[in-house]
PDB file of C-alpha atoms and ligand atoms in Angstrom:
ATOM      1  CA  UNK M   1      -5.411  22.948  -0.418  1.00 92.00           C
ATOM      2  CA  UNK M   2      -5.538  22.672   3.417  1.00 97.00           C
ATOM      3  CA  UNK M   3      -4.855  19.974   5.836  1.00 97.00           C
ATOM      4  CA  UNK M   4      -8.650  18.853   5.980  1.00 97.00           C
ATOM      5  CA  UNK M   5      -9.415  19.385   2.303  1.00 97.00           C
ATOM      6  CA  UNK M   6      -6.105  17.213   1.791  1.00 97.00           C
ATOM      7  CA  UNK M   7      -7.545  14.442   4.246  1.00 97.00           C
ATOM      8  CA  UNK M   8     -11.235  14.804   2.408  1.00 96.00           C
ATOM      9  CA  UNK M   9      -9.480  14.629  -1.105  1.00 97.00           C
ATOM     10  CA  UNK M  10      -7.516  11.747  -1.046  1.00 97.00           C
ATOM     11  CA  UNK M  11      -8.789   8.860  -3.401  1.00 97.00           C
ATOM     12  CA  UNK M  12      -7.094   5.915  -4.368  1.00 98.00           C
ATOM     13  CA  UNK M  13      -4.698   6.047  -7.961  1.00 98.00           C
ATOM     14  CA  UNK M  14      -4.551   2.316  -9.625  1.00 98.00           C
ATOM     15  CA  UNK M  15      -3.212   3.528 -12.926  1.00 98.00           C
ATOM     16  CA  UNK M  16       0.022   5.493 -13.216  1.00 98.00           C
ATOM     17  CA  UNK M  17       1.939   7.274 -15.771  1.00 98.00           C
ATOM     18  CA  UNK M  18       5.544   5.945 -16.505  1.00 96.00           C
ATOM     19  CA  UNK M  19       7.495   8.004 -14.802  1.00 97.00           C
ATOM     20  CA  UNK M  20       9.536   8.147 -12.028  1.00 97.00           C
ATOM     21  CA  UNK M  21       8.144  10.070  -8.780  1.00 98.00           C
ATOM     22  CA  UNK M  22      10.709  12.963  -8.089  1.00 97.00           C
ATOM     23  CA  UNK M  23      13.548  12.084  -5.180  1.00 98.00           C
ATOM     24  CA  UNK M  24      12.111  15.554  -3.064  1.00 98.00           C
ATOM     25  CA  UNK M  25       8.648  14.319  -2.982  1.00 98.00           C
ATOM     26  CA  UNK M  26       9.545  10.830  -2.197  1.00 98.00           C
ATOM     27  CA  UNK M  27      11.767  12.043   0.726  1.00 98.00           C
ATOM     28  CA  UNK M  28       8.774  13.977   1.524  1.00 98.00           C
ATOM     29  CA  UNK M  29       5.862  11.134   2.061  1.00 98.00           C
ATOM     30  CA  UNK M  30       8.640   8.938   3.505  1.00 98.00           C
ATOM     31  CA  UNK M  31       9.055  11.532   6.738  1.00 98.00           C
ATOM     32  CA  UNK M  32       5.141  12.317   6.524  1.00 98.00           C
ATOM     33  CA  UNK M  33       5.163   8.294   6.775  1.00 98.00           C
ATOM     34  CA  UNK M  34       7.873   8.123   9.663  1.00 98.00           C
ATOM     35  CA  UNK M  35       5.637  11.088  11.601  1.00 98.00           C
ATOM     36  CA  UNK M  36       3.301   9.118  11.772  1.00 98.00           C
ATOM     37  CA  UNK M  37       2.285   8.524  15.822  1.00 98.00           C
ATOM     38  CA  UNK M  38       3.164   4.833  16.798  1.00 98.00           C
ATOM     39  CA  UNK M  39       2.076   3.125  20.462  1.00 98.00           C
ATOM     40  CA  UNK M  40       4.361   3.793  23.209  1.00 98.00           C
ATOM     41  CA  UNK M  41       6.737   5.849  20.744  1.00 98.00           C
ATOM     42  CA  UNK M  42       7.668   2.662  19.623  1.00 98.00           C
ATOM     43  CA  UNK M  43       8.752   4.223  16.104  1.00 98.00           C
ATOM     44  CA  UNK M  44       9.263   0.122  15.039  1.00 98.00           C
ATOM     45  CA  UNK M  45       7.911   0.498  11.438  1.00 98.00           C
ATOM     46  CA  UNK M  46      10.186  -0.007   8.471  1.00 98.00           C
ATOM     47  CA  UNK M  47      10.174   1.444   5.265  1.00 98.00           C
ATOM     48  CA  UNK M  48      11.018  -0.204   1.970  1.00 98.00           C
ATOM     49  CA  UNK M  49      10.994   2.325  -0.377  1.00 98.00           C
ATOM     50  CA  UNK M  50      11.286   0.098  -4.046  1.00 98.00           C
ATOM     51  CA  UNK M  51      11.924   1.886  -7.289  1.00 98.00           C
ATOM     52  CA  UNK M  52      13.566  -1.050  -8.799  1.00 98.00           C
ATOM     53  CA  UNK M  53      11.796  -1.889 -12.035  1.00 98.00           C
ATOM     54  CA  UNK M  54      13.192  -5.359 -11.979  1.00 98.00           C
ATOM     55  CA  UNK M  55      12.715  -5.656  -8.638  1.00 98.00           C
ATOM     56  CA  UNK M  56       9.162  -4.619  -8.793  1.00 98.00           C
ATOM     57  CA  UNK M  57       8.182  -7.110 -11.725  1.00 98.00           C
ATOM     58  CA  UNK M  58       9.580  -9.924  -9.963  1.00 98.00           C
ATOM     59  CA  UNK M  59       7.286  -9.113  -6.514  1.00 98.00           C
ATOM     60  CA  UNK M  60       4.571  -9.010  -9.562  1.00 98.00           C
ATOM     61  CA  UNK M  61       5.515 -12.415 -10.635  1.00 98.00           C
ATOM     62  CA  UNK M  62       5.808 -13.664  -6.767  1.00 98.00           C
ATOM     63  CA  UNK M  63       3.039 -12.181  -5.987  1.00 98.00           C
ATOM     64  CA  UNK M  64       0.407 -13.895  -8.754  1.00 97.00           C
ATOM     65  CA  UNK M  65       2.167 -17.108  -8.655  1.00 97.00           C
ATOM     66  CA  UNK M  66       1.475 -17.118  -4.789  1.00 97.00           C
ATOM     67  CA  UNK M  67      -2.283 -16.261  -5.670  1.00 97.00           C
ATOM     68  CA  UNK M  68      -2.358 -18.733  -8.258  1.00 96.00           C
ATOM     69  CA  UNK M  69      -1.587 -21.745  -5.496  1.00 95.00           C
ATOM     70  CA  UNK M  70      -4.620 -21.118  -3.268  1.00 94.00           C
ATOM     71  CA  UNK M  71      -8.032 -22.218  -3.834  1.00 95.00           C
ATOM     72  CA  UNK M  72     -11.083 -19.469  -3.491  1.00 95.00           C
ATOM     73  CA  UNK M  73     -13.879 -20.697  -0.240  1.00 94.00           C
ATOM     74  CA  UNK M  74     -17.268 -19.321   0.700  1.00 94.00           C
ATOM     75  CA  UNK M  75     -16.960 -16.397   2.635  1.00 94.00           C
ATOM     76  CA  UNK M  76     -13.758 -15.606   1.623  1.00 95.00           C
ATOM     77  CA  UNK M  77     -12.533 -11.767   1.836  1.00 94.00           C
ATOM     78  CA  UNK M  78     -13.726 -10.666  -1.678  1.00 94.00           C
ATOM     79  CA  UNK M  79     -10.305  -8.374  -2.875  1.00 94.00           C
ATOM     80  CA  UNK M  80      -8.834 -11.971  -1.729  1.00 94.00           C
ATOM     81  CA  UNK M  81     -10.983 -13.856  -4.061  1.00 95.00           C
ATOM     82  CA  UNK M  82      -9.896 -11.310  -6.783  1.00 95.00           C
ATOM     83  CA  UNK M  83      -6.329 -11.503  -6.538  1.00 95.00           C
ATOM     84  CA  UNK M  84      -6.473 -15.483  -6.737  1.00 96.00           C
ATOM     85  CA  UNK M  85      -9.237 -15.256  -9.706  1.00 96.00           C
ATOM     86  CA  UNK M  86      -7.240 -12.955 -11.653  1.00 95.00           C
ATOM     87  CA  UNK M  87      -4.033 -14.377 -11.135  1.00 96.00           C
ATOM     88  CA  UNK M  88      -5.258 -17.870 -12.044  1.00 96.00           C
ATOM     89  CA  UNK M  89      -6.215 -16.018 -15.195  1.00 95.00           C
ATOM     90  CA  UNK M  90      -2.800 -14.661 -15.436  1.00 94.00           C
ATOM     91  CA  UNK M  91      -3.049 -10.899 -15.743  1.00 88.00           C
ATOM     92  CA  UNK M  92      -2.614  -9.901 -11.963  1.00 96.00           C
ATOM     93  CA  UNK M  93      -0.297  -7.152 -11.046  1.00 97.00           C
ATOM     94  CA  UNK M  94      -0.866  -6.258  -7.333  1.00 98.00           C
ATOM     95  CA  UNK M  95       0.521  -3.021  -7.381  1.00 98.00           C
ATOM     96  CA  UNK M  96      -0.536  -1.678 -10.438  1.00 98.00           C
ATOM     97  CA  UNK M  97       2.392  -1.373 -12.297  1.00 98.00           C
ATOM     98  CA  UNK M  98       3.194   2.299 -10.241  1.00 98.00           C
ATOM     99  CA  UNK M  99       6.829   3.355 -10.012  1.00 98.00           C
ATOM    100  CA  UNK M 100       7.500   3.246  -6.613  1.00 98.00           C
ATOM    101  CA  UNK M 101       5.989   0.376  -3.868  1.00 98.00           C
ATOM    102  CA  UNK M 102       6.575   1.785  -0.391  1.00 98.00           C
ATOM    103  CA  UNK M 103       6.461  -1.182   1.690  1.00 98.00           C
ATOM    104  CA  UNK M 104       5.878  -1.077   5.483  1.00 98.00           C
ATOM    105  CA  UNK M 105       6.663  -3.638   8.381  1.00 98.00           C
ATOM    106  CA  UNK M 106       6.820  -4.068  11.972  1.00 98.00           C
ATOM    107  CA  UNK M 107       7.899  -6.429  14.548  1.00 98.00           C
ATOM    108  CA  UNK M 108       5.714  -9.390  14.443  1.00 98.00           C
ATOM    109  CA  UNK M 109       5.090 -10.067  18.157  1.00 98.00           C
ATOM    110  CA  UNK M 110       3.976  -6.134  18.667  1.00 98.00           C
ATOM    111  CA  UNK M 111       0.379  -5.843  19.484  1.00 98.00           C
ATOM    112  CA  UNK M 112      -0.018  -2.396  17.892  1.00 98.00           C
ATOM    113  CA  UNK M 113       1.914  -3.459  14.724  1.00 98.00           C
ATOM    114  CA  UNK M 114      -1.060  -2.911  12.112  1.00 98.00           C
ATOM    115  CA  UNK M 115      -2.202   0.062  13.800  1.00 98.00           C
ATOM    116  CA  UNK M 116       1.298   1.706  13.326  1.00 98.00           C
ATOM    117  CA  UNK M 117       1.690   0.552   9.881  1.00 98.00           C
ATOM    118  CA  UNK M 118      -2.007   2.051   8.784  1.00 98.00           C
ATOM    119  CA  UNK M 119      -0.927   5.159  10.602  1.00 98.00           C
ATOM    120  CA  UNK M 120       2.502   5.654   8.689  1.00 98.00           C
ATOM    121  CA  UNK M 121       0.212   4.484   5.386  1.00 98.00           C
ATOM    122  CA  UNK M 122      -2.350   6.665   6.033  1.00 98.00           C
ATOM    123  CA  UNK M 123       0.108   9.871   6.706  1.00 98.00           C
ATOM    124  CA  UNK M 124       1.922   9.289   3.558  1.00 98.00           C
ATOM    125  CA  UNK M 125      -1.189   8.917   1.178  1.00 98.00           C
ATOM    126  CA  UNK M 126      -2.293  12.467   2.352  1.00 98.00           C
ATOM    127  CA  UNK M 127       1.228  13.805   1.856  1.00 98.00           C
ATOM    128  CA  UNK M 128       0.876  12.170  -1.570  1.00 98.00           C
ATOM    129  CA  UNK M 129      -2.406  13.716  -2.327  1.00 98.00           C
ATOM    130  CA  UNK M 130      -0.991  17.407  -1.130  1.00 98.00           C
ATOM    131  CA  UNK M 131       2.146  16.937  -3.443  1.00 98.00           C
ATOM    132  CA  UNK M 132      -0.254  15.633  -6.079  1.00 98.00           C
ATOM    133  CA  UNK M 133       0.774  12.232  -6.381  1.00 98.00           C
ATOM    134  CA  UNK M 134      -1.682   9.449  -6.498  1.00 98.00           C
ATOM    135  CA  UNK M 135      -1.410   6.191  -3.997  1.00 98.00           C
ATOM    136  CA  UNK M 136      -3.181   3.736  -3.504  1.00 98.00           C
ATOM    137  CA  UNK M 137      -3.374   0.970  -0.004  1.00 98.00           C
ATOM    138  CA  UNK M 138      -1.257  -2.361  -1.281  1.00 98.00           C
ATOM    139  CA  UNK M 139      -2.599  -5.494   0.811  1.00 97.00           C
ATOM    140  CA  UNK M 140      -1.687  -8.310  -0.710  1.00 97.00           C
ATOM    141  CA  UNK M 141       2.141  -8.448   0.635  1.00 98.00           C
ATOM    142  CA  UNK M 142       0.486  -8.226   4.252  1.00 97.00           C
ATOM    143  CA  UNK M 143      -1.735 -11.456   3.118  1.00 97.00           C
ATOM    144  CA  UNK M 144       1.390 -13.193   1.502  1.00 97.00           C
ATOM    145  CA  UNK M 145       3.296 -12.063   4.751  1.00 96.00           C
ATOM    146  CA  UNK M 146       4.341 -15.560   5.486  1.00 96.00           C
ATOM    147  CA  UNK M 147       5.226 -16.527   2.181  1.00 97.00           C
ATOM    148  CA  UNK M 148       8.479 -18.221   2.443  1.00 97.00           C
ATOM    149  CA  UNK M 149      10.094 -16.898  -0.868  1.00 98.00           C
ATOM    150  CA  UNK M 150       8.954 -12.989  -0.149  1.00 98.00           C
ATOM    151  CA  UNK M 151      10.484 -13.512   3.149  1.00 98.00           C
ATOM    152  CA  UNK M 152      13.417 -14.599   1.654  1.00 98.00           C
ATOM    153  CA  UNK M 153      13.523 -11.516  -0.702  1.00 98.00           C
ATOM    154  CA  UNK M 154      12.623  -9.033   2.254  1.00 98.00           C
ATOM    155  CA  UNK M 155      15.219 -10.411   4.488  1.00 98.00           C
ATOM    156  CA  UNK M 156      17.814 -10.092   1.648  1.00 98.00           C
ATOM    157  CA  UNK M 157      16.512  -6.196   1.317  1.00 98.00           C
ATOM    158  CA  UNK M 158      16.818  -6.031   5.194  1.00 98.00           C
ATOM    159  CA  UNK M 159      13.732  -7.213   6.728  1.00 98.00           C
ATOM    160  CA  UNK M 160      14.694  -8.368  10.316  1.00 98.00           C
ATOM    161  CA  UNK M 161      14.124 -12.020  11.520  1.00 98.00           C
ATOM    162  CA  UNK M 162      11.288 -10.704  13.863  1.00 98.00           C
ATOM    163  CA  UNK M 163       9.525  -8.266  11.199  1.00 98.00           C
ATOM    164  CA  UNK M 164       6.531  -8.658   9.364  1.00 98.00           C
ATOM    165  CA  UNK M 165       4.901  -6.940   6.273  1.00 98.00           C
ATOM    166  CA  UNK M 166       1.584  -5.293   7.379  1.00 98.00           C
ATOM    167  CA  UNK M 167       1.018  -2.736   4.486  1.00 98.00           C
ATOM    168  CA  UNK M 168       2.150  -1.445   1.411  1.00 98.00           C
ATOM    169  CA  UNK M 169       1.461   2.144  -0.990  1.00 98.00           C
ATOM    170  CA  UNK M 170       1.610   1.796  -4.577  1.00 98.00           C
ATOM    171  CA  UNK M 171       2.850   5.716  -5.444  1.00 98.00           C
ATOM    172  CA  UNK M 172       2.997   7.550  -8.899  1.00 98.00           C
ATOM    173  CA  UNK M 173       1.602  10.215 -10.995  1.00 98.00           C
ATOM    174  CA  UNK M 174      -2.065   9.645 -11.857  1.00 98.00           C
ATOM    175  CA  UNK M 175      -2.233   8.788 -15.531  1.00 98.00           C
ATOM    176  CA  UNK M 176      -5.555  11.071 -15.575  1.00 97.00           C
ATOM    177  CA  UNK M 177      -5.670  13.658 -18.171  1.00 96.00           C
ATOM    178  CA  UNK M 178      -4.387  16.373 -16.251  1.00 96.00           C
ATOM    179  CA  UNK M 179      -2.125  14.253 -14.536  1.00 96.00           C
ATOM    180  CA  UNK M 180      -3.435  15.186 -11.180  1.00 97.00           C
ATOM    181  CA  UNK M 181      -5.429  12.883  -8.938  1.00 97.00           C
ATOM    182  CA  UNK M 182      -8.908  12.103  -8.997  1.00 96.00           C
ATOM    183  CA  UNK M 183     -10.074  14.081  -6.149  1.00 97.00           C
ATOM    184  CA  UNK M 184     -13.955  13.599  -5.982  1.00 94.00           C
ATOM    185  CA  UNK M 185     -14.917  11.841  -2.869  1.00 87.00           C
ATOM    186  CA  UNK M 186     -16.662   9.015  -2.884  1.00 91.00           C
ATOM    187  CA  UNK M 187     -19.783   9.524  -0.968  1.00 92.00           C
ATOM    188  CA  UNK M 188     -19.599   7.542   2.536  1.00 92.00           C
ATOM    189  CA  UNK M 189     -22.661   5.882   3.023  1.00 94.00           C
ATOM    190  CA  UNK M 190     -21.111   3.345   5.919  1.00 97.00           C
ATOM    191  CA  UNK M 191     -19.171   4.184   8.965  1.00 95.00           C
ATOM    192  CA  UNK M 192     -21.939   4.848  10.752  1.00 96.00           C
ATOM    193  CA  UNK M 193     -21.580   7.905  13.535  1.00 97.00           C
ATOM    194  CA  UNK M 194     -23.794   7.815  17.123  1.00 97.00           C
ATOM    195  CA  UNK M 195     -23.533  11.534  18.749  1.00 98.00           C
ATOM    196  CA  UNK M 196     -24.168  10.870  22.540  1.00 98.00           C
ATOM    197  CA  UNK M 197     -24.508  14.128  24.366  1.00 97.00           C
TER     198      UNK M 197
HETATM  199  C1  FMN S   1      -6.789  -1.449   4.611  1.00 91.87           C
HETATM  200  C2  FMN S   1      -6.987  -1.300   2.994  1.00 91.87           C
HETATM  201  C3  FMN S   1      -6.284  -2.132   2.705  1.00 91.87           C
HETATM  202  C4  FMN S   1      -6.319  -2.136   1.402  1.00 91.87           C
HETATM  203  N1  FMN S   1      -6.094  -3.030   0.615  1.00 91.87           N
HETATM  204  C5  FMN S   1      -6.489  -2.879  -1.344  1.00 91.87           C
HETATM  205  C6  FMN S   1      -5.702  -2.951  -2.662  1.00 91.87           C
HETATM  206  O1  FMN S   1      -5.258  -4.404  -1.874  1.00 91.87           O
HETATM  207  N2  FMN S   1      -5.949  -2.941  -3.520  1.00 91.87           N
HETATM  208  C7  FMN S   1      -6.436  -1.763  -3.890  1.00 91.87           C
HETATM  209  O2  FMN S   1      -6.702  -1.697  -5.110  1.00 91.87           O
HETATM  210  N3  FMN S   1      -6.995  -0.982  -2.866  1.00 91.87           N
HETATM  211  C8  FMN S   1      -7.140  -1.151  -1.364  1.00 91.87           C
HETATM  212  N4  FMN S   1      -7.467  -0.811  -0.882  1.00 91.87           N
HETATM  213  C9  FMN S   1      -8.054   0.869  -1.374  1.00 91.87           C
HETATM  214  C10 FMN S   1      -9.600   0.587  -0.608  1.00 91.87           C
HETATM  215  O3  FMN S   1     -10.146  -0.108  -2.185  1.00 91.87           O
HETATM  216  C11 FMN S   1     -10.275   2.180  -1.037  1.00 91.87           C
HETATM  217  O4  FMN S   1      -9.788   2.849  -0.104  1.00 91.87           O
HETATM  218  C12 FMN S   1     -11.796   2.379  -1.039  1.00 91.87           C
HETATM  219  O5  FMN S   1     -12.144   1.577  -2.319  1.00 91.87           O
HETATM  220  C13 FMN S   1     -12.119   3.681  -0.892  1.00 91.87           C
HETATM  221  O6  FMN S   1     -12.025   4.699  -2.061  1.00 91.87           O
HETATM  222  P1  FMN S   1     -10.902   5.803  -1.865  1.00 91.87           P
HETATM  223  O7  FMN S   1      -9.726   4.934  -1.352  1.00 91.87           O
HETATM  224  O8  FMN S   1     -10.677   6.433  -3.280  1.00 91.87           O
HETATM  225  O9  FMN S   1     -11.893   6.367  -1.203  1.00 91.87           O
HETATM  226  C14 FMN S   1      -7.524  -0.971   0.613  1.00 91.87           C
HETATM  227  C15 FMN S   1      -7.626   0.294   1.682  1.00 91.87           C
HETATM  228  C16 FMN S   1      -7.510  -0.022   2.558  1.00 91.87           C
HETATM  229  C17 FMN S   1      -7.755   0.706   3.685  1.00 91.87           C
END
């Protein structure tokens, strides 16, 4: 696949095989994230590459517990409603049981924090597709980036006082018949374009 095909065929993977991601591939993906552009070349994104199964399970429980305490209200973002509803039902694993969760943080008072993290996440998603790995953007840790328990946990993992989480990525070998990511692009019906000549 050339670079263009790798971008166009990237799709979200939400079912993963129970297999650790090869360390060399992990390094390539992380380097792709680290080579993303950043506002003013600030390079202030901070990556947490979590492969520890116990920690992944603990995070899933903490996230589900945090959502269980929330109430759904009118006009709430649909995916957030799903997270809350499924947590209350007791069957919610926000990271889909992926073998590797890459969490991206940045300075909380930096104006490009979300933009820089998004560039890093997109770079990693495309790199993973080129390496036959599946990914899915995971937003729950951003929604919960003021949750005291999660903040404490990530501070113990190296999150700075002045940093917050702005996005995450589930990564792994897709649980498909051929083990490859689904690569049929979803039709784009939104994302309007105006050509001004
Ligand atoms: C900012 C952002 C947040 C997202 N959050 C989640 C999420 O928390 N969980 C999830 O399963 N998918 C999440 N997604 C993936 C989108 O649902 C997905 O990209 C979209 O449905 C299009 O499908 P595709 O990625 O297969 O092209 C997110 C994507 C973006 C860009």
